[in-house]
Short mmCIF file of C-alpha atoms in Angstrom, two decimals:
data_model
loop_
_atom_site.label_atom_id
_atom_site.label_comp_id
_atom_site.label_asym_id
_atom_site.label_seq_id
_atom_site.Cartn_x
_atom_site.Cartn_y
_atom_site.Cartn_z
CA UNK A 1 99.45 107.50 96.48
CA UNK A 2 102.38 107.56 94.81
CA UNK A 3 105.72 107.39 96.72
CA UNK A 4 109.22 108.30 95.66
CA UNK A 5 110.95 104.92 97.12
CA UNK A 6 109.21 101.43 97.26
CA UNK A 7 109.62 101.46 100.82
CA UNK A 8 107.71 104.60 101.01
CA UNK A 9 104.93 102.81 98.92
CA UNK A 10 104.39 100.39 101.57
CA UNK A 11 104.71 102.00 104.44
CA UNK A 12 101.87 104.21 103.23
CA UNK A 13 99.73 101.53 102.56
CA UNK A 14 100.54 99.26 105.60
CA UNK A 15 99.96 102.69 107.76
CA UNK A 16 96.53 102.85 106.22
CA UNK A 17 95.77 99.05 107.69
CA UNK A 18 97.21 99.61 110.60
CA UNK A 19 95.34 102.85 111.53
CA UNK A 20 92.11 100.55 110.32
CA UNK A 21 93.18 97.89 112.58
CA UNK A 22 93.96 99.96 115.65
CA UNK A 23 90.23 100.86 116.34
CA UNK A 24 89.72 97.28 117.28
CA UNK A 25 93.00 95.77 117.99
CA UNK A 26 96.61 96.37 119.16
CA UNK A 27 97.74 93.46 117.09
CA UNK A 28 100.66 94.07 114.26
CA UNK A 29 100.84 94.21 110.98
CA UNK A 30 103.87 92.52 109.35
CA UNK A 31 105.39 92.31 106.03
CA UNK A 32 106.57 89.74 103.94
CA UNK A 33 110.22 89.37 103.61
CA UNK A 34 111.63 91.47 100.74
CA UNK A 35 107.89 93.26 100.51
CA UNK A 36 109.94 96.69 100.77
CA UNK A 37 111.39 96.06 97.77
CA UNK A 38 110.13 97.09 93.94
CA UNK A 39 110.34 94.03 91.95
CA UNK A 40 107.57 91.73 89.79
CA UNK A 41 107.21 89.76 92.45
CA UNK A 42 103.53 89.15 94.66
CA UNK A 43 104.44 90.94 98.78
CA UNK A 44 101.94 91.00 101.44
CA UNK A 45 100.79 92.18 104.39
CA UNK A 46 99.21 90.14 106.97
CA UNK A 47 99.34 89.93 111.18
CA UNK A 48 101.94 88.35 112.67
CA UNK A 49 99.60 85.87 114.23
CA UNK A 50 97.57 83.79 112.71
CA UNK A 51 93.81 84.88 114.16
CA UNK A 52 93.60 88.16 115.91
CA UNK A 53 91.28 88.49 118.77
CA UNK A 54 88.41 90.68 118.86
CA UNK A 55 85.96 92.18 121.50
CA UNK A 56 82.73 90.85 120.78
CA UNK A 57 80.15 88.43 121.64
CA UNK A 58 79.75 87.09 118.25
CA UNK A 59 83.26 87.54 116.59
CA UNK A 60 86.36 85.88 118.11
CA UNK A 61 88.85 86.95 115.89
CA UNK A 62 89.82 88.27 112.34
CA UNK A 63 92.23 86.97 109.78
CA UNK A 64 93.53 89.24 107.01
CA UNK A 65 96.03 89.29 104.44
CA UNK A 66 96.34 91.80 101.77
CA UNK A 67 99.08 91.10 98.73
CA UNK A 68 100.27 93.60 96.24
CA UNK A 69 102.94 94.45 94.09
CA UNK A 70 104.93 97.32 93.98
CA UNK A 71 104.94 99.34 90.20
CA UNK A 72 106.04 102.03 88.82
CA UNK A 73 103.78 105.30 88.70
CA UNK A 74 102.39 105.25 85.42
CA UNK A 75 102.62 109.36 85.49
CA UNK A 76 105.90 109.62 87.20
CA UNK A 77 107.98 106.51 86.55
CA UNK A 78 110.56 107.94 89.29
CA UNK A 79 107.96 107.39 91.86
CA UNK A 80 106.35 103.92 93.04
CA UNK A 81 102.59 102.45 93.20
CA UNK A 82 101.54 99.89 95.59
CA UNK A 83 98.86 98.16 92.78
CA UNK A 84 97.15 95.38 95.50
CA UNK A 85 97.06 92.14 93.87
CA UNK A 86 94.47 90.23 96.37
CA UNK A 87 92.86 89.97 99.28
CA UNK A 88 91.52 88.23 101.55
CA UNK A 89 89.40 88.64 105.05
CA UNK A 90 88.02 86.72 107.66
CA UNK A 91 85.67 87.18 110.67
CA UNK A 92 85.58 84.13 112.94
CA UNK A 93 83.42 83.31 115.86
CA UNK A 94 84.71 82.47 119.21
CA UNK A 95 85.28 78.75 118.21
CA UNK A 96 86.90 80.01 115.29
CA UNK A 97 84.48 78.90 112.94
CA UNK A 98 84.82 81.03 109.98
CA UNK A 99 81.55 83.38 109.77
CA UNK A 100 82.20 85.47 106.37
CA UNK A 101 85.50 85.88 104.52
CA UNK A 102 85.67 88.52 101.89
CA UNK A 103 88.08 87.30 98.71
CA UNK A 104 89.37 88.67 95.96
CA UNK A 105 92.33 86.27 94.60
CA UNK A 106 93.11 87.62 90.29
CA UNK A 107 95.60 85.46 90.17
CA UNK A 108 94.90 81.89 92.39
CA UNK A 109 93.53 78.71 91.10
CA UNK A 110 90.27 79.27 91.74
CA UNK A 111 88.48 80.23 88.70
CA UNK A 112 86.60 83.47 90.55
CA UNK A 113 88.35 85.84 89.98
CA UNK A 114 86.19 88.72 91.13
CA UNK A 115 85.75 90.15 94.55
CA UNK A 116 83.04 88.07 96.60
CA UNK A 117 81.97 86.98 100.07
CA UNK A 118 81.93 83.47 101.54
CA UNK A 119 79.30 82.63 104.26
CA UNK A 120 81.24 79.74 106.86
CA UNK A 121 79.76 77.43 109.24
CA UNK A 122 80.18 80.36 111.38
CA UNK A 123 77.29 82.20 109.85
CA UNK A 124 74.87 79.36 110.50
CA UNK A 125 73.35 79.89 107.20
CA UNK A 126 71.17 76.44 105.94
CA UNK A 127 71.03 77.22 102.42
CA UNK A 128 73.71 75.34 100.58
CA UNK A 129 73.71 77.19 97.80
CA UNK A 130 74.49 80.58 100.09
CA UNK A 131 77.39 78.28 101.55
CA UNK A 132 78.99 77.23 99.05
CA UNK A 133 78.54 79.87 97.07
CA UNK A 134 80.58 83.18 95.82
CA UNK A 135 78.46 85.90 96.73
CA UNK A 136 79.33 88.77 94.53
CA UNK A 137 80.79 91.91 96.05
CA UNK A 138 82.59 95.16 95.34
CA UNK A 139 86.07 95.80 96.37
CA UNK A 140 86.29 95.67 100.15
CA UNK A 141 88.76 97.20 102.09
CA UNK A 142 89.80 96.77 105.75
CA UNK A 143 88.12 99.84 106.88
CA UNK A 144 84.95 98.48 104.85
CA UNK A 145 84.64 95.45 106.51
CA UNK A 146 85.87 96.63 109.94
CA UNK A 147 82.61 99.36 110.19
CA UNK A 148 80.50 96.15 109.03
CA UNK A 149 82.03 94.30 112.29
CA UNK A 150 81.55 97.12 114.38
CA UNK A 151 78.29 98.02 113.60
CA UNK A 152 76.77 94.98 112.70
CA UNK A 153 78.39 91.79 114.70
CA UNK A 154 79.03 93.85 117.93
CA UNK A 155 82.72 94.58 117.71
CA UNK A 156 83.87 96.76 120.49
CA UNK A 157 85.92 99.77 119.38
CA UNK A 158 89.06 100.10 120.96
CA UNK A 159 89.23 103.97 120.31
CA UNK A 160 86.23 106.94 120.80
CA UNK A 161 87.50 108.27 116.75
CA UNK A 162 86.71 105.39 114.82
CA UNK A 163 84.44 106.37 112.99
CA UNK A 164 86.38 109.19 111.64
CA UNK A 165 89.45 106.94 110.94
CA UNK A 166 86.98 104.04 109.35
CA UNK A 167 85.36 106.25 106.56
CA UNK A 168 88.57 107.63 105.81
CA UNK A 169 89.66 107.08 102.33
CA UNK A 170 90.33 103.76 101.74
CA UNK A 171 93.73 102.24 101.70
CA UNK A 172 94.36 101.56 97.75
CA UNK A 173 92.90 98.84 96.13
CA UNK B 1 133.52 104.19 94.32
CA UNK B 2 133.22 100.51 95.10
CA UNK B 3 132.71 101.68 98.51
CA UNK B 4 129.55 103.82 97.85
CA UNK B 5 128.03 101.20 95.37
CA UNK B 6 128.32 98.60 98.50
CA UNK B 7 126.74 101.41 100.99
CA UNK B 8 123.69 102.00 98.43
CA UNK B 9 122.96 98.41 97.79
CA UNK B 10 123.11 97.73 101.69
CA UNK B 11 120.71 100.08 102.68
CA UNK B 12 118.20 99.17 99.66
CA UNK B 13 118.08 95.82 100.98
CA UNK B 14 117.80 97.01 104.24
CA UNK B 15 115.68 94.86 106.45
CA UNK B 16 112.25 96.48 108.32
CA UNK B 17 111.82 95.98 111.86
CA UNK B 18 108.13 95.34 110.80
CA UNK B 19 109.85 93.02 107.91
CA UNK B 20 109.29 89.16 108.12
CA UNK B 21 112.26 87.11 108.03
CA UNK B 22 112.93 84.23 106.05
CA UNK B 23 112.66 81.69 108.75
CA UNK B 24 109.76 83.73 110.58
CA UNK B 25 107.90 83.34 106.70
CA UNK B 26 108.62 79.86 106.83
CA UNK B 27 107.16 79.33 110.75
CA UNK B 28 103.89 80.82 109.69
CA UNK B 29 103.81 78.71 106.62
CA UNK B 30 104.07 75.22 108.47
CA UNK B 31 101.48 76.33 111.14
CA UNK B 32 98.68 77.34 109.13
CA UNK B 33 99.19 74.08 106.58
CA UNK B 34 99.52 72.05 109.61
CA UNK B 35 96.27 74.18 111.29
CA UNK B 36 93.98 74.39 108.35
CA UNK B 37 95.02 71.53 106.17
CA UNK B 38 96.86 68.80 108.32
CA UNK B 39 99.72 68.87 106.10
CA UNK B 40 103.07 70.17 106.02
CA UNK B 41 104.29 73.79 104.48
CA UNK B 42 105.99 71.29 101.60
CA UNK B 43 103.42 69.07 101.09
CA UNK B 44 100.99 72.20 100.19
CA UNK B 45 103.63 73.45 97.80
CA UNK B 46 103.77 70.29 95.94
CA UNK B 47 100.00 69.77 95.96
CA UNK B 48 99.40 73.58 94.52
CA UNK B 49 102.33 72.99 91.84
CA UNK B 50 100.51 69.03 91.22
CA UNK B 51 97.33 71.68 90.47
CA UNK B 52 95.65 69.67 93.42
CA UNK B 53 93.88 73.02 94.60
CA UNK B 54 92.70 74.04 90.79
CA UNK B 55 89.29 75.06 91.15
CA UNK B 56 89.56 75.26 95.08
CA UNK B 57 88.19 78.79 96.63
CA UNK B 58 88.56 78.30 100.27
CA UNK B 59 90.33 80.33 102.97
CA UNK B 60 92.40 77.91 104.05
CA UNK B 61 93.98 77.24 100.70
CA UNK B 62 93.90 80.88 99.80
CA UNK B 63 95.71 82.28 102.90
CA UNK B 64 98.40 80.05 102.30
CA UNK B 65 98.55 80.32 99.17
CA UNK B 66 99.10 84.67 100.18
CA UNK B 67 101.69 83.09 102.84
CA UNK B 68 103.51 81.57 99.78
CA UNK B 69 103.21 84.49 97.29
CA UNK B 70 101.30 82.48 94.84
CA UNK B 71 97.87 84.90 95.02
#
């Protein structure tokens, strides 16, 4: 949504993640330094730690970091955008093997620059094809792939409303 | 009016609690490269600018790549 100040922008946004994150961790989300500030330059958000521990038999931990840049409002040029510029999320197993990892990097090296889903040696999938491939996807937000770890790889909830707060509107993409 | 033009820039650059610092930026930097790659924060920098990681779609490159603002 847009925001009157940049730092308004962001907060909104990180709020949005961190809401996501709280129904299956405590852990913080951090921003980059200067990422309150408008400017051309690629922020992010990300935790403070490197792999964030999760409740589950099959998931150890999640990695996430979300990058954007901070615009003007196209309608209202008084009034600031957070426009994300990548993504990128990880569920790991309790070794810390990598299981899936959702990307979406526009502006990296690699020359995929769509949203799509790596399978790791975490997913024990034989098919090399499936691992090293770039499975197409949609646009994935936290929420998105938090319900997916809830539901389907046994995450425990930390909180009886997640549901609610997981198929909220997602944070803007 | 000098005055007021120092108070306005101060609190635009204002620093977050939730805010990475410099040097906090820089901590994470070295310990994934070191974690996921074996190398340091300045030796990924140098390999990314060489174009060492063109073509590469991994996590490990891409999260620090994130970490350095280049994706």
């Amino acid at each position: 949504l847009p925001s009157r100040t940049p730092a308004a922008a962001v907060s909104a946004v990180k709020e949005a993640l961190q809401r996501a994150v709280s129904c299956v961790s405590s852990a913080v989300l951090v921003v980059s330094p200067g990422g309150y500030r408008a400017g051309d330059e690629i922020h992010y958000l990300t935790f403070a730690q490197d792999i964030v521990h999760l409740s589950s038999d099959v998931v150890g931990g999640v990695r996430m970091r979300y990058s954007y840049r901070i615009r003007p409002d196209p309608v209202d040029s008084r009034a600031r955008l957070v426009i994300c510029a990548g993504y990128f999320y990880a569920l790991h197993d309790r070794d810390e093997r990598e299981i899936v990892a959702y990307h979406w990097h526009p502006e990296g090296r690699s020359p995929i620059v769509t949203p799509h889903l790596h399978l790791g040696p975490g997913a024990a999938v034989g098919r090399l094809e499936l691992t090293r491939g770039h499975l197409p996807t949609g646009r994935i937000g936290v929420s998105t792939l938090l319900q997916f770890a809830i539901r389907d790889l046994g995450v425990r909830p930390l909180r009886d409303d997640w549901v609610a707060i997981l198929d909220a509107p997602e944070e803007p993409a | 009016m000098v005055a007021r033009s120092r108070t306005k820039k101060s609190k635009a650059e204002a620093h977050h609690p939730d805010e990475l610092t410099p040097e906090e930026e820089r901590a994470l930097q070295e310990h994934e490269a070191q974690k996921y790659l074996g190398i340091s924060a300045d030796e990924f920098v140098r390999r990314w600018h060489a174009g060492e990681y063109d073509g590469v779609d991994d996590s490990r490159v891409l999260g620090l790549a994130m970490l350095f603002h280049f994706a």
